[in-house]
Amino acid sequence: MIKLLTVIGARPQIIKAAAISRAVRDSFSDKIQEKILHTGQHYDANMSQVFFDELGIPTPDYNLGVGSGSHGAQTAKMIEGIEQVLCSEHFDGIILYGDTNSTLAGAVAAAKLHVPVFHIEAGLRSFNMSMPEEQNRIVCDHLSSILFAPTQTAVDNLAAEGLIFSKATFLNGKGREVIKSGDVMYDNALYFSKLAQDKSTILDDCGVETGNYILATVHRDFNTDDPVRIGNIFKALSLIAEEDQIPVILPLHPRTRKYLPAQFSNKIKLIPPASFFDILTLEKNAKIVMTDSGGVQKEAFFFSRPCVILRPETEWVEILKHKAGVLSDANTDRIMDACRTLSCSEVVFPPLFGDGKAATKILKGILDYVDS
Ligand code: UD1
């Protein structure tokens, strides 16, 4: 039996962790014991607890209750707390997800204590070094013993950085491994979307019909904290909603709530952050999705929905390559053009993100590594 510590903190990590916890429970309970540490980066009930309840994730064994703060203060508290846990009991490895400050903190704390780091969603790059997420994922990748890359593009990015066939060694002289695993978010989308369709009442609650609304989400700091950019986005959403007489459903991240523009169309319906079942239902049934979230871009693709990407670049370049998404940045004209282009184009959505069994592949990879 091996023991792993999973670190989560922000909303998307809680969701991703559901796929691994489910696979441990269903297929590896005799070989793997998982303990969960929640840093407390996201703490509002509708940013955190709702996902545990809905997705059947075990209650965290540890909760650091770190909360908000500057990047340095928030990350420092997390490193200290994770270090204490790693020193208090033996773990054969730490599982980290994505690119948040919780990911960075877990990588730094574990690597210094020679606890093997297993990074899920490795190799993603926007090449925009001013994004905190880009900084976090690069550091985490370089400190990781196994890099679980969701796509071929991610594998190629790791190769370009010398992370494949590198000379780096970790505890006991073990080298680094790169495994193309597929995407645990695709596992989750397949598993939960049927449940969501049956259980979610969000379309009725919002008073919208399948195919006849736009779903929008905005939470990136470079969009929300800049009045010009957030203003441009809301202006575009307002114009599209008015001209096309189509409602825009916008679940509001707490960060965005603080920086809302003073005026926008009343066809933009702001709702509280959505539960996972609700967001899946909203994504699956939208005419178009408009977002600056990496996860929402991908889920739109899983459900064959076209996506306007409210960023200057994206890590998920496959979506652009297949013309299922268009980069619009926070430019009003480009957002409107992208929306028009996608509304009238025929797009195909090939299975680029694995076969829905990424979690099993990841756990097998970890077991082989620890046992080797
Ligand atoms: C974080 C991640 C981002 C991820 C996103 C998902 C980093 C650097 N960024 O961004 O990669 O896509 O989570 O949501 O880790 N707040 C609340 N209640 C909460 C959580 C946050 O009010 O439950 C407010 C706080 O005022 C906080 C702000 O939102 O300062 C931003 O939260 P933070 O965790 O710093 O980053 P996110 O923007 O959520």
Tab-separated table of C-alpha atoms and ligand atoms in Angstrom:
chain	number	residue	atom	x	y	z
A	1	MET	CA	0.000	0.000	0.000
A	2	ILE	CA	1.380	3.425	-0.918
A	3	LYS	CA	0.221	6.707	0.584
A	4	LEU	CA	-0.271	9.855	-1.482
A	5	LEU	CA	-1.082	13.417	-0.487
A	6	THR	CA	-3.341	15.307	-2.905
A	7	VAL	CA	-3.145	19.088	-2.643
A	8	ILE	CA	-6.087	21.172	-3.769
A	9	GLY	CA	-6.958	24.795	-3.162
A	10	ALA	CA	-8.750	26.478	-6.033
A	11	ARG	CA	-12.061	25.533	-7.584
A	12	PRO	CA	-10.754	23.724	-10.702
A	13	GLN	CA	-8.413	21.588	-8.617
A	14	ILE	CA	-11.231	20.367	-6.422
A	15	ILE	CA	-13.057	19.301	-9.578
A	16	LYS	CA	-10.006	17.591	-11.107
A	17	ALA	CA	-9.303	15.767	-7.839
A	18	ALA	CA	-12.718	14.093	-8.112
A	19	ALA	CA	-11.494	11.984	-11.049
A	20	ILE	CA	-8.454	10.683	-9.161
A	21	SER	CA	-10.347	10.074	-5.880
A	22	ARG	CA	-13.000	8.150	-7.829
A	23	ALA	CA	-10.366	5.968	-9.534
A	24	VAL	CA	-8.615	5.298	-6.188
A	25	ARG	CA	-11.932	4.299	-4.637
A	26	ASP	CA	-13.137	2.164	-7.572
A	27	SER	CA	-9.953	0.481	-8.811
A	28	PHE	CA	-6.962	1.023	-6.517
A	29	SER	CA	-8.300	0.947	-2.941
A	30	ASP	CA	-6.117	-2.084	-2.111
A	31	LYS	CA	-2.950	-0.415	-3.405
A	32	ILE	CA	-3.275	3.320	-2.775
A	33	GLN	CA	-4.290	5.350	0.263
A	34	GLU	CA	-5.062	8.959	-0.619
A	35	LYS	CA	-5.105	11.811	1.863
A	36	ILE	CA	-6.362	15.244	0.830
A	37	LEU	CA	-5.003	18.626	1.856
A	38	HIS	CA	-7.073	21.733	1.068
A	39	THR	CA	-4.980	24.892	1.273
A	40	GLY	CA	-8.097	27.037	1.686
A	41	GLN	CA	-7.127	29.266	-1.285
A	42	HIS	CA	-10.781	29.221	-2.294
A	43	TYR	CA	-13.013	29.359	0.747
A	44	ASP	CA	-16.461	30.716	-0.233
A	45	ALA	CA	-18.964	27.844	-0.020
A	46	ASN	CA	-19.877	28.203	-3.693
A	47	MET	CA	-16.202	28.177	-4.716
A	48	SER	CA	-15.286	25.125	-2.647
A	49	GLN	CA	-17.693	23.095	-0.455
A	50	VAL	CA	-20.355	22.708	-3.145
A	51	PHE	CA	-17.910	20.671	-5.261
A	52	PHE	CA	-17.084	18.267	-2.435
A	53	ASP	CA	-20.792	17.665	-1.864
A	54	GLU	CA	-21.748	17.275	-5.504
A	55	LEU	CA	-18.770	15.281	-6.774
A	56	GLY	CA	-18.457	12.922	-3.805
A	57	ILE	CA	-14.909	13.954	-2.913
A	58	PRO	CA	-13.861	12.853	0.583
A	59	THR	CA	-13.631	15.593	3.203
A	60	PRO	CA	-10.037	16.882	3.298
A	61	ASP	CA	-7.835	15.337	5.968
A	62	TYR	CA	-6.115	18.694	6.334
A	63	ASN	CA	-7.391	22.220	5.742
A	64	LEU	CA	-4.858	25.021	6.018
A	65	GLY	CA	-7.473	27.802	5.854
A	66	VAL	CA	-5.007	30.090	4.105
A	67	GLY	CA	-7.556	32.359	2.382
A	68	SER	CA	-6.801	35.416	0.237
A	69	GLY	CA	-3.647	37.493	0.242
A	70	SER	CA	-0.858	38.779	-1.957
A	71	HIS	CA	0.846	36.074	-4.014
A	72	GLY	CA	3.855	35.998	-1.688
A	73	ALA	CA	1.905	35.938	1.566
A	74	GLN	CA	-0.635	33.395	0.324
A	75	THR	CA	2.000	31.072	-1.156
A	76	ALA	CA	4.285	31.354	1.882
A	77	LYS	CA	1.537	30.317	4.297
A	78	MET	CA	0.738	27.349	2.078
A	79	ILE	CA	4.369	26.202	1.834
A	80	GLU	CA	4.690	26.321	5.616
A	81	GLY	CA	1.457	24.400	6.177
A	82	ILE	CA	2.151	21.733	3.546
A	83	GLU	CA	5.678	21.264	4.895
A	84	GLN	CA	4.300	20.614	8.379
A	85	VAL	CA	1.934	17.952	7.059
A	86	LEU	CA	4.662	16.269	4.994
A	87	CYS	CA	6.867	16.166	8.086
A	88	SER	CA	4.112	14.796	10.303
A	89	GLU	CA	3.588	11.553	8.394
A	90	HIS	CA	5.255	9.615	5.577
A	91	PHE	CA	3.949	10.062	2.042
A	92	ASP	CA	5.209	8.241	-1.058
A	93	GLY	CA	4.368	11.232	-3.222
A	94	ILE	CA	2.318	14.382	-3.598
A	95	ILE	CA	-0.279	14.918	-6.344
A	96	LEU	CA	-0.567	18.470	-7.658
A	97	TYR	CA	-2.925	19.911	-10.243
A	98	GLY	CA	-2.519	22.666	-12.773
A	99	ASP	CA	-1.037	26.045	-12.127
A	100	THR	CA	-2.369	27.814	-9.053
A	101	ASN	CA	-0.514	29.176	-6.055
A	102	SER	CA	-1.531	25.964	-4.245
A	103	THR	CA	0.293	23.968	-6.957
A	104	LEU	CA	3.437	26.064	-6.590
A	105	ALA	CA	3.401	25.776	-2.804
A	106	GLY	CA	2.969	21.997	-2.917
A	107	ALA	CA	5.843	21.605	-5.391
A	108	VAL	CA	8.270	23.724	-3.365
A	109	ALA	CA	7.392	22.133	-0.004
A	110	ALA	CA	7.545	18.549	-1.299
A	111	ALA	CA	10.641	18.856	-3.492
A	112	LYS	CA	12.700	20.277	-0.612
A	113	LEU	CA	11.689	17.300	1.544
A	114	HIS	CA	12.462	14.817	-1.295
A	115	VAL	CA	8.828	13.764	-1.543
A	116	PRO	CA	8.219	12.857	-5.222
A	117	VAL	CA	6.000	15.385	-7.014
A	118	PHE	CA	3.400	14.078	-9.470
A	119	HIS	CA	2.092	16.934	-11.597
A	120	ILE	CA	-1.234	16.483	-13.343
A	121	GLU	CA	-1.778	18.877	-16.269
A	122	ALA	CA	1.955	19.256	-16.856
A	123	GLY	CA	3.453	20.898	-19.928
A	124	LEU	CA	0.814	23.545	-20.518
A	125	ARG	CA	2.314	26.834	-21.660
A	126	SER	CA	0.862	30.208	-22.618
A	127	PHE	CA	4.418	31.602	-23.010
A	128	ASN	CA	3.124	34.701	-21.216
A	129	MET	CA	5.534	34.975	-18.317
A	130	SER	CA	3.555	37.727	-16.615
A	131	MET	CA	0.737	35.279	-15.806
A	132	PRO	CA	1.061	33.930	-12.259
A	133	GLU	CA	-0.242	30.620	-13.614
A	134	GLU	CA	2.594	30.382	-16.180
A	135	GLN	CA	5.160	30.998	-13.446
A	136	ASN	CA	3.541	28.415	-11.191
A	137	ARG	CA	3.338	25.630	-13.762
A	138	ILE	CA	6.906	26.089	-15.000
A	139	VAL	CA	8.323	25.848	-11.467
A	140	CYS	CA	6.115	22.865	-10.670
A	141	ASP	CA	7.068	21.034	-13.884
A	142	HIS	CA	10.757	21.468	-13.188
A	143	LEU	CA	10.418	20.100	-9.640
A	144	SER	CA	8.270	17.121	-10.633
A	145	SER	CA	9.235	13.448	-10.767
A	146	ILE	CA	6.374	12.505	-13.061
A	147	LEU	CA	4.863	14.948	-15.516
A	148	PHE	CA	1.407	13.870	-16.612
A	149	ALA	CA	0.815	15.729	-19.866
A	150	PRO	CA	-2.799	15.849	-21.048
A	151	THR	CA	-2.062	16.391	-24.769
A	152	GLN	CA	0.666	15.952	-27.387
A	153	THR	CA	1.200	19.727	-27.379
A	154	ALA	CA	1.982	19.549	-23.669
A	155	VAL	CA	4.474	16.717	-24.299
A	156	ASP	CA	6.118	18.809	-27.030
A	157	ASN	CA	6.394	21.812	-24.694
A	158	LEU	CA	8.131	19.654	-22.080
A	159	ALA	CA	10.518	18.323	-24.733
A	160	ALA	CA	11.336	21.871	-25.845
A	161	GLU	CA	12.277	22.756	-22.267
A	162	GLY	CA	14.565	19.741	-21.977
A	163	LEU	CA	12.301	18.002	-19.484
A	164	ILE	CA	12.250	14.775	-21.490
A	165	PHE	CA	15.497	12.769	-21.350
A	166	SER	CA	16.900	15.294	-18.885
A	167	LYS	CA	19.819	14.422	-16.646
A	168	ALA	CA	17.903	15.431	-13.502
A	169	THR	CA	17.705	12.845	-10.752
A	170	PHE	CA	15.513	12.752	-7.675
A	171	LEU	CA	15.497	10.694	-4.473
A	172	ASN	CA	17.323	7.338	-4.838
A	173	GLY	CA	18.707	8.414	-8.215
A	174	LYS	CA	15.345	8.094	-9.938
A	175	GLY	CA	14.936	10.068	-13.158
A	176	ARG	CA	12.038	12.150	-14.356
A	177	GLU	CA	9.204	10.618	-16.352
A	178	VAL	CA	6.816	12.192	-18.815
A	179	ILE	CA	3.543	10.359	-19.407
A	180	LYS	CA	0.902	11.439	-21.913
A	181	SER	CA	-2.121	10.630	-19.809
A	182	GLY	CA	-5.078	12.390	-21.385
A	183	ASP	CA	-7.064	14.911	-19.407
A	184	VAL	CA	-8.784	14.163	-16.097
A	185	MET	CA	-11.258	16.921	-16.930
A	186	TYR	CA	-12.431	14.860	-19.885
A	187	ASP	CA	-12.897	11.878	-17.515
A	188	ASN	CA	-15.056	14.123	-15.359
A	189	ALA	CA	-17.038	15.654	-18.210
A	190	LEU	CA	-17.985	12.179	-19.455
A	191	TYR	CA	-18.783	10.862	-15.991
A	192	PHE	CA	-20.733	13.814	-14.624
A	193	SER	CA	-22.490	15.315	-17.642
A	194	LYS	CA	-25.302	12.769	-17.688
A	195	LEU	CA	-25.843	13.198	-13.937
A	196	ALA	CA	-25.768	16.945	-14.434
A	197	GLN	CA	-28.397	16.848	-17.158
A	198	ASP	CA	-30.740	14.934	-14.833
A	199	LYS	CA	-30.084	16.924	-11.675
A	200	SER	CA	-29.403	20.517	-12.711
A	201	THR	CA	-32.295	22.954	-12.982
A	202	ILE	CA	-30.072	25.846	-13.987
A	203	LEU	CA	-31.588	26.443	-17.439
A	204	ASP	CA	-35.065	26.844	-15.926
A	205	ASP	CA	-33.669	28.880	-13.026
A	206	CYS	CA	-32.081	31.285	-15.508
A	207	GLY	CA	-35.138	31.255	-17.792
A	208	VAL	CA	-33.152	30.183	-20.880
A	209	GLU	CA	-33.574	27.484	-23.521
A	210	THR	CA	-31.076	25.067	-25.047
A	211	GLY	CA	-29.048	26.720	-27.814
A	212	ASN	CA	-30.491	30.141	-27.180
A	213	TYR	CA	-28.129	31.848	-24.760
A	214	ILE	CA	-24.443	32.681	-24.448
A	215	LEU	CA	-22.422	31.472	-21.468
A	216	ALA	CA	-19.679	33.884	-20.370
A	217	THR	CA	-17.106	33.643	-17.575
A	218	VAL	CA	-14.384	36.169	-16.690
A	219	HIS	CA	-11.984	35.818	-13.773
A	220	ARG	CA	-8.350	36.262	-14.899
A	221	ASP	CA	-6.625	39.015	-12.977
A	222	PHE	CA	-5.407	40.711	-16.178
A	223	ASN	CA	-9.056	41.060	-17.281
A	224	THR	CA	-10.825	41.780	-14.006
A	225	ASP	CA	-8.331	44.161	-12.414
A	226	ASP	CA	-8.012	46.418	-15.478
A	227	PRO	CA	-11.043	48.730	-15.892
A	228	VAL	CA	-10.417	49.147	-19.641
A	229	ARG	CA	-10.273	45.411	-20.326
A	230	ILE	CA	-13.263	44.464	-18.153
A	231	GLY	CA	-15.132	47.440	-19.663
A	232	ASN	CA	-14.358	46.254	-23.228
A	233	ILE	CA	-15.560	42.739	-22.446
A	234	PHE	CA	-18.843	43.903	-20.908
A	235	LYS	CA	-19.364	46.345	-23.791
A	236	ALA	CA	-18.993	43.516	-26.323
A	237	LEU	CA	-21.289	41.216	-24.348
A	238	SER	CA	-23.879	43.997	-24.082
A	239	LEU	CA	-23.778	44.776	-27.819
A	240	ILE	CA	-24.067	41.105	-28.809
A	241	ALA	CA	-26.924	40.528	-26.348
A	242	GLU	CA	-28.846	43.569	-27.610
A	243	GLU	CA	-28.192	43.121	-31.353
A	244	ASP	CA	-28.912	39.373	-31.378
A	245	GLN	CA	-31.614	39.571	-28.704
A	246	ILE	CA	-29.896	36.731	-26.846
A	247	PRO	CA	-29.381	36.441	-23.092
A	248	VAL	CA	-25.857	36.140	-21.689
A	249	ILE	CA	-25.523	34.018	-18.520
A	250	LEU	CA	-22.476	35.050	-16.504
A	251	PRO	CA	-21.610	33.154	-13.288
A	252	LEU	CA	-19.651	35.679	-11.293
A	253	HIS	CA	-16.263	34.799	-9.765
A	254	PRO	CA	-15.680	36.713	-6.486
A	255	ARG	CA	-12.705	38.486	-8.049
A	256	THR	CA	-14.863	39.809	-10.891
A	257	ARG	CA	-17.610	40.926	-8.526
A	258	LYS	CA	-15.203	43.496	-7.107
A	259	TYR	CA	-14.473	45.119	-10.472
A	260	LEU	CA	-17.807	45.143	-12.316
A	261	PRO	CA	-18.344	48.067	-14.727
A	262	ALA	CA	-21.077	50.535	-13.725
A	263	GLN	CA	-23.275	49.924	-16.779
A	264	PHE	CA	-24.096	46.991	-19.008
A	265	SER	CA	-27.095	45.473	-20.806
A	266	ASN	CA	-29.834	43.990	-18.667
A	267	LYS	CA	-29.715	40.962	-20.982
A	268	ILE	CA	-26.512	40.009	-19.172
A	269	LYS	CA	-27.722	37.902	-16.291
A	270	LEU	CA	-25.224	37.685	-13.431
A	271	ILE	CA	-25.556	34.564	-11.296
A	272	PRO	CA	-23.498	33.299	-8.324
A	273	PRO	CA	-20.535	30.987	-9.094
A	274	ALA	CA	-22.106	27.847	-10.550
A	275	SER	CA	-21.858	24.343	-9.102
A	276	PHE	CA	-20.149	21.752	-11.341
A	277	PHE	CA	-23.436	20.206	-12.473
A	278	ASP	CA	-24.777	23.648	-13.298
A	279	ILE	CA	-21.703	24.808	-15.213
A	280	LEU	CA	-21.606	21.549	-17.213
A	281	THR	CA	-25.266	22.007	-18.095
A	282	LEU	CA	-24.719	25.651	-19.041
A	283	GLU	CA	-21.706	24.744	-21.219
A	284	LYS	CA	-23.391	21.831	-22.951
A	285	ASN	CA	-26.493	23.784	-23.935
A	286	ALA	CA	-25.051	27.201	-24.790
A	287	LYS	CA	-25.048	28.583	-28.309
A	288	ILE	CA	-21.526	29.903	-27.760
A	289	VAL	CA	-19.182	30.031	-24.784
A	290	MET	CA	-17.072	33.121	-24.074
A	291	THR	CA	-14.408	32.741	-21.414
A	292	ASP	CA	-10.922	33.486	-20.126
A	293	SER	CA	-10.864	30.206	-18.145
A	294	GLY	CA	-8.734	27.305	-19.386
A	295	GLY	CA	-11.115	24.733	-17.959
A	296	VAL	CA	-14.232	26.263	-19.469
A	297	GLN	CA	-12.524	26.476	-22.901
A	298	LYS	CA	-11.849	22.759	-22.759
A	299	GLU	CA	-15.257	21.746	-21.467
A	300	ALA	CA	-16.847	23.777	-24.281
A	301	PHE	CA	-14.754	21.690	-26.683
A	302	PHE	CA	-15.751	18.416	-24.988
A	303	PHE	CA	-19.402	19.361	-25.560
A	304	SER	CA	-18.798	20.557	-29.150
A	305	ARG	CA	-19.545	24.165	-28.311
A	306	PRO	CA	-17.593	26.940	-30.075
A	307	CYS	CA	-15.656	29.255	-27.792
A	308	VAL	CA	-14.532	32.888	-27.868
A	309	ILE	CA	-11.352	33.060	-25.783
A	310	LEU	CA	-11.114	36.381	-23.933
A	311	ARG	CA	-7.320	36.274	-23.760
A	312	PRO	CA	-4.364	37.232	-25.958
A	313	GLU	CA	-3.190	33.598	-26.037
A	314	THR	CA	-4.191	30.159	-24.815
A	315	GLU	CA	-2.448	27.045	-23.523
A	316	TRP	CA	-5.036	24.906	-25.336
A	317	VAL	CA	-3.800	25.600	-28.866
A	318	GLU	CA	-5.523	22.471	-30.226
A	319	ILE	CA	-8.811	24.323	-29.865
A	320	LEU	CA	-7.528	27.099	-32.140
A	321	LYS	CA	-5.984	24.636	-34.591
A	322	HIS	CA	-9.362	22.972	-35.071
A	323	LYS	CA	-11.067	26.365	-35.384
A	324	ALA	CA	-13.362	25.496	-32.467
A	325	GLY	CA	-12.219	28.623	-30.671
A	326	VAL	CA	-11.067	32.118	-31.603
A	327	LEU	CA	-8.766	34.360	-29.588
A	328	SER	CA	-10.359	37.755	-29.123
A	329	ASP	CA	-8.336	39.197	-26.237
A	330	ALA	CA	-10.327	41.880	-24.357
A	331	ASN	CA	-11.000	43.855	-27.541
A	332	THR	CA	-14.642	44.773	-28.153
A	333	ASP	CA	-14.511	44.517	-31.972
A	334	ARG	CA	-12.556	41.268	-31.941
A	335	ILE	CA	-14.967	39.698	-29.427
A	336	MET	CA	-17.914	40.646	-31.627
A	337	ASP	CA	-16.200	39.409	-34.811
A	338	ALA	CA	-15.227	36.125	-33.157
A	339	CYS	CA	-18.784	35.589	-31.991
A	340	ARG	CA	-20.147	36.211	-35.497
A	341	THR	CA	-17.539	33.964	-37.163
A	342	LEU	CA	-18.170	31.069	-34.791
A	343	SER	CA	-21.958	31.431	-35.013
A	344	CYS	CA	-21.946	30.590	-38.697
A	345	SER	CA	-19.069	28.142	-39.082
A	346	GLU	CA	-19.200	24.338	-39.144
A	347	VAL	CA	-16.675	22.997	-36.642
A	348	VAL	CA	-15.547	19.457	-35.891
A	349	PHE	CA	-14.460	18.441	-32.398
A	350	PRO	CA	-12.122	15.414	-32.541
A	351	PRO	CA	-11.214	13.556	-29.302
A	352	LEU	CA	-7.942	15.343	-28.470
A	353	PHE	CA	-8.035	14.970	-24.713
A	354	GLY	CA	-7.759	11.214	-24.214
A	355	ASP	CA	-10.287	8.440	-23.816
A	356	GLY	CA	-11.884	9.377	-20.494
A	357	LYS	CA	-9.537	7.059	-18.562
A	358	ALA	CA	-6.767	9.511	-17.683
A	359	ALA	CA	-7.106	8.987	-13.925
A	360	THR	CA	-6.486	5.236	-14.215
A	361	LYS	CA	-3.441	5.808	-16.408
A	362	ILE	CA	-2.087	8.354	-13.920
A	363	LEU	CA	-2.488	6.066	-10.903
A	364	LYS	CA	-0.825	3.157	-12.760
A	365	GLY	CA	2.080	5.484	-13.630
A	366	ILE	CA	2.459	6.530	-9.993
A	367	LEU	CA	2.339	2.935	-8.716
A	368	ASP	CA	5.012	1.841	-11.219
A	369	TYR	CA	7.210	4.779	-10.245
A	370	VAL	CA	6.948	4.258	-6.499
A	371	ASP	CA	7.448	0.481	-6.804
A	372	SER	CA	10.465	0.788	-9.157
B	1	UD1	C1	-7.103	31.107	-8.998
B	1	UD1	C2	-5.908	30.594	-9.802
B	1	UD1	C3	-6.317	30.416	-11.265
B	1	UD1	C4	-7.581	29.573	-11.397
B	1	UD1	C5	-8.687	30.205	-10.545
B	1	UD1	C6	-9.967	29.416	-10.613
B	1	UD1	C7	-3.752	31.387	-8.911
B	1	UD1	C8	-2.622	32.310	-9.111
B	1	UD1	N1	-4.802	31.531	-9.766
B	1	UD1	O1	-7.398	32.424	-9.453
B	1	UD1	O2	-5.256	29.785	-11.962
B	1	UD1	O3	-7.991	29.537	-12.753
B	1	UD1	O4	-8.223	30.271	-9.180
B	1	UD1	O5	-11.010	30.070	-9.975
B	1	UD1	O6	-3.705	30.564	-8.025
B	1	UD1	N2	-12.051	35.144	-3.509
B	1	UD1	C9	-13.168	35.100	-2.720
B	1	UD1	N3	-13.641	33.874	-2.336
B	1	UD1	C10	-13.047	32.717	-2.692
B	1	UD1	C11	-11.891	32.779	-3.494
B	1	UD1	C12	-11.412	33.990	-3.907
B	1	UD1	O7	-13.751	36.098	-2.381
B	1	UD1	O8	-13.523	31.641	-2.308
B	1	UD1	C13	-11.538	36.457	-3.958
B	1	UD1	C14	-10.475	36.965	-3.043
B	1	UD1	O9	-10.685	38.325	-2.794
B	1	UD1	C15	-9.193	36.793	-3.821
B	1	UD1	C16	-9.667	36.848	-5.258
B	1	UD1	O10	-11.008	36.343	-5.256
B	1	UD1	O11	-8.250	37.746	-3.537
B	1	UD1	C17	-8.851	36.025	-6.175
B	1	UD1	O12	-8.668	34.714	-5.671
B	1	UD1	P1	-7.255	33.945	-5.895
B	1	UD1	O13	-7.308	32.615	-5.270
B	1	UD1	O14	-6.132	34.823	-5.542
B	1	UD1	O15	-7.143	33.759	-7.448
B	1	UD1	P2	-8.225	33.435	-8.530
B	1	UD1	O16	-8.464	34.655	-9.318
B	1	UD1	O17	-9.420	32.733	-7.984
